[in-house]
């Protein structure tokens, strides 16, 4: 009965989305108050209904209801509770339902927390959001129904893919989807602005919090996915330029550009056309990622293996929204008025240059990801575009962005003094040289490109911190007054500094681990000790043990440094009961920001064990940097200006009203 209630709620949500996609937009065009007023209740009703449907599916997983086909294919009664819950979105049907739940959640949030928006803009935005939710609810109900029952339920399910039975997969998809889907509301704001013809600095201020929320969650989702692939797949790598990884990375790049462009639009009423275009492009790339993951055109550990018919359905949605939004953009964009002017050397100019490099980098990733698919579809020829292509195209495009960051922070709005900023950054540059030489010497000092990479990374790090130092000026006013200034700095200063600091930390981790990681493949006998990267690793023993839904063979290694035991590490190989599929579980030891990574291989005929040992210097900075970036975004969300709604006319004081009343009219 609960399953039928969930299915019925989903159908009702489809009907509500149809009404929401028509009446509010029509009311906004006709300035009809009653038609516009139906948008918020419909958005809230959609969220409640989809939440009921999602709760019904979750209940089926928790109770191991094997009368539901989706539960049969992706669950097992022995599976731990956390993986029964994450199994809800560990498959195509359940994950697309989560996608829709987050989609309608954003519509409900706009209806609840944007009451100070002009009614016409809010109605048009929720109407445009209704278009998106209608399309995906049609897809769920008619092509990806998670509530299908079977006539004769089996005693047990087929279990979830072992690679997905990990805490990382309980966290990664929801974070990523909030980022992906969050850009839908930014898309809807852009469509609404084009429809009603209101695109100004106030619009940028209204939309920026939604860009920030989406960007923060997308950053966290990508970082979590990267770390999951690193430790769970047993490959020892954090990024593979996998097409599905690229599918989430492209909207992150354009979303970053959009975030900066919206700042220029809010501050200077400039870049209107460009900001609207980025809003449309970012969500279009999110839809492209959804198509790539679910169409069956990719072979990837991240992709859902589904039939091509569903892929064609999503391709149709992609074409309608991309083509339709670009048509509206082409219709309205020429009517936009020119905004504020600024000199090329200014903060606005730096942000524009930043945008150009980010979008060019997106184009490079887009080409490398889709070209093999297009070529195969047209000619049948299969080619592989791998890391060498992306490293040679994407890397050089990011170098100018990193070099410009410290300058962009300190340049003035409208017209900046480049030479003056260079002088202010002199000490940061000196600190960069010292840190670069010290780290290059510590790591061996033989890799010139790595040393340059260290220099660029430290330049971003010290440049980010220097903006705060430059504002509080402790060397001029003393530490007491400087601390008082520090406390009084605007939140946006800390947000910018943390965002750029995170980029620098991530870049430093990438450069170091790419240049200096070591991989050693050993065949070890019990009791044997081998030296790797300054550590002594002793293979002690192996034993078998049983988990809740798997059996595993565990190896014990003792890690020593300078003769002292610092850790015991336990890599394992599992075989899952239901599917019989094997999985390798790596063991990690973190020392500072570096890690020792041990992956267990097969046993040899003479009783030895093939072992893969990696030393990964400063690798954790990659994910620490992502967390710092996200913290910067969260602090930006706390900025008071982002909580200010539609401009309200100032209320006249009683004295002013009295004076106005006593003044004769001219």
mmCIF file of C-alpha atoms in Angstrom, residues 107 221 229 262 294 298 303 307 313 418 474 486:
data_model
loop_
_atom_site.group_PDB
_atom_site.id
_atom_site.type_symbol
_atom_site.label_atom_id
_atom_site.label_comp_id
_atom_site.label_asym_id
_atom_site.label_seq_id
_atom_site.Cartn_x
_atom_site.Cartn_y
_atom_site.Cartn_z
ATOM 1 C CA UNK A 107 11.404 25.552 -5.982
ATOM 2 C CA UNK A 221 30.285 16.666 -4.195
ATOM 3 C CA UNK A 229 37.394 6.902 -6.173
ATOM 4 C CA UNK A 262 27.364 37.995 -10.989
ATOM 5 C CA UNK A 294 22.259 7.724 -17.845
ATOM 6 C CA UNK A 298 29.693 5.758 -21.679
ATOM 7 C CA UNK A 303 27.854 5.606 -15.087
ATOM 8 C CA UNK A 307 19.061 1.247 -21.962
ATOM 9 C CA UNK A 313 14.428 10.695 -23.507
ATOM 10 C CA UNK A 418 48.437 47.755 -11.717
ATOM 11 C CA UNK A 474 49.663 45.578 11.140
ATOM 12 C CA UNK A 486 40.482 42.282 11.326
#
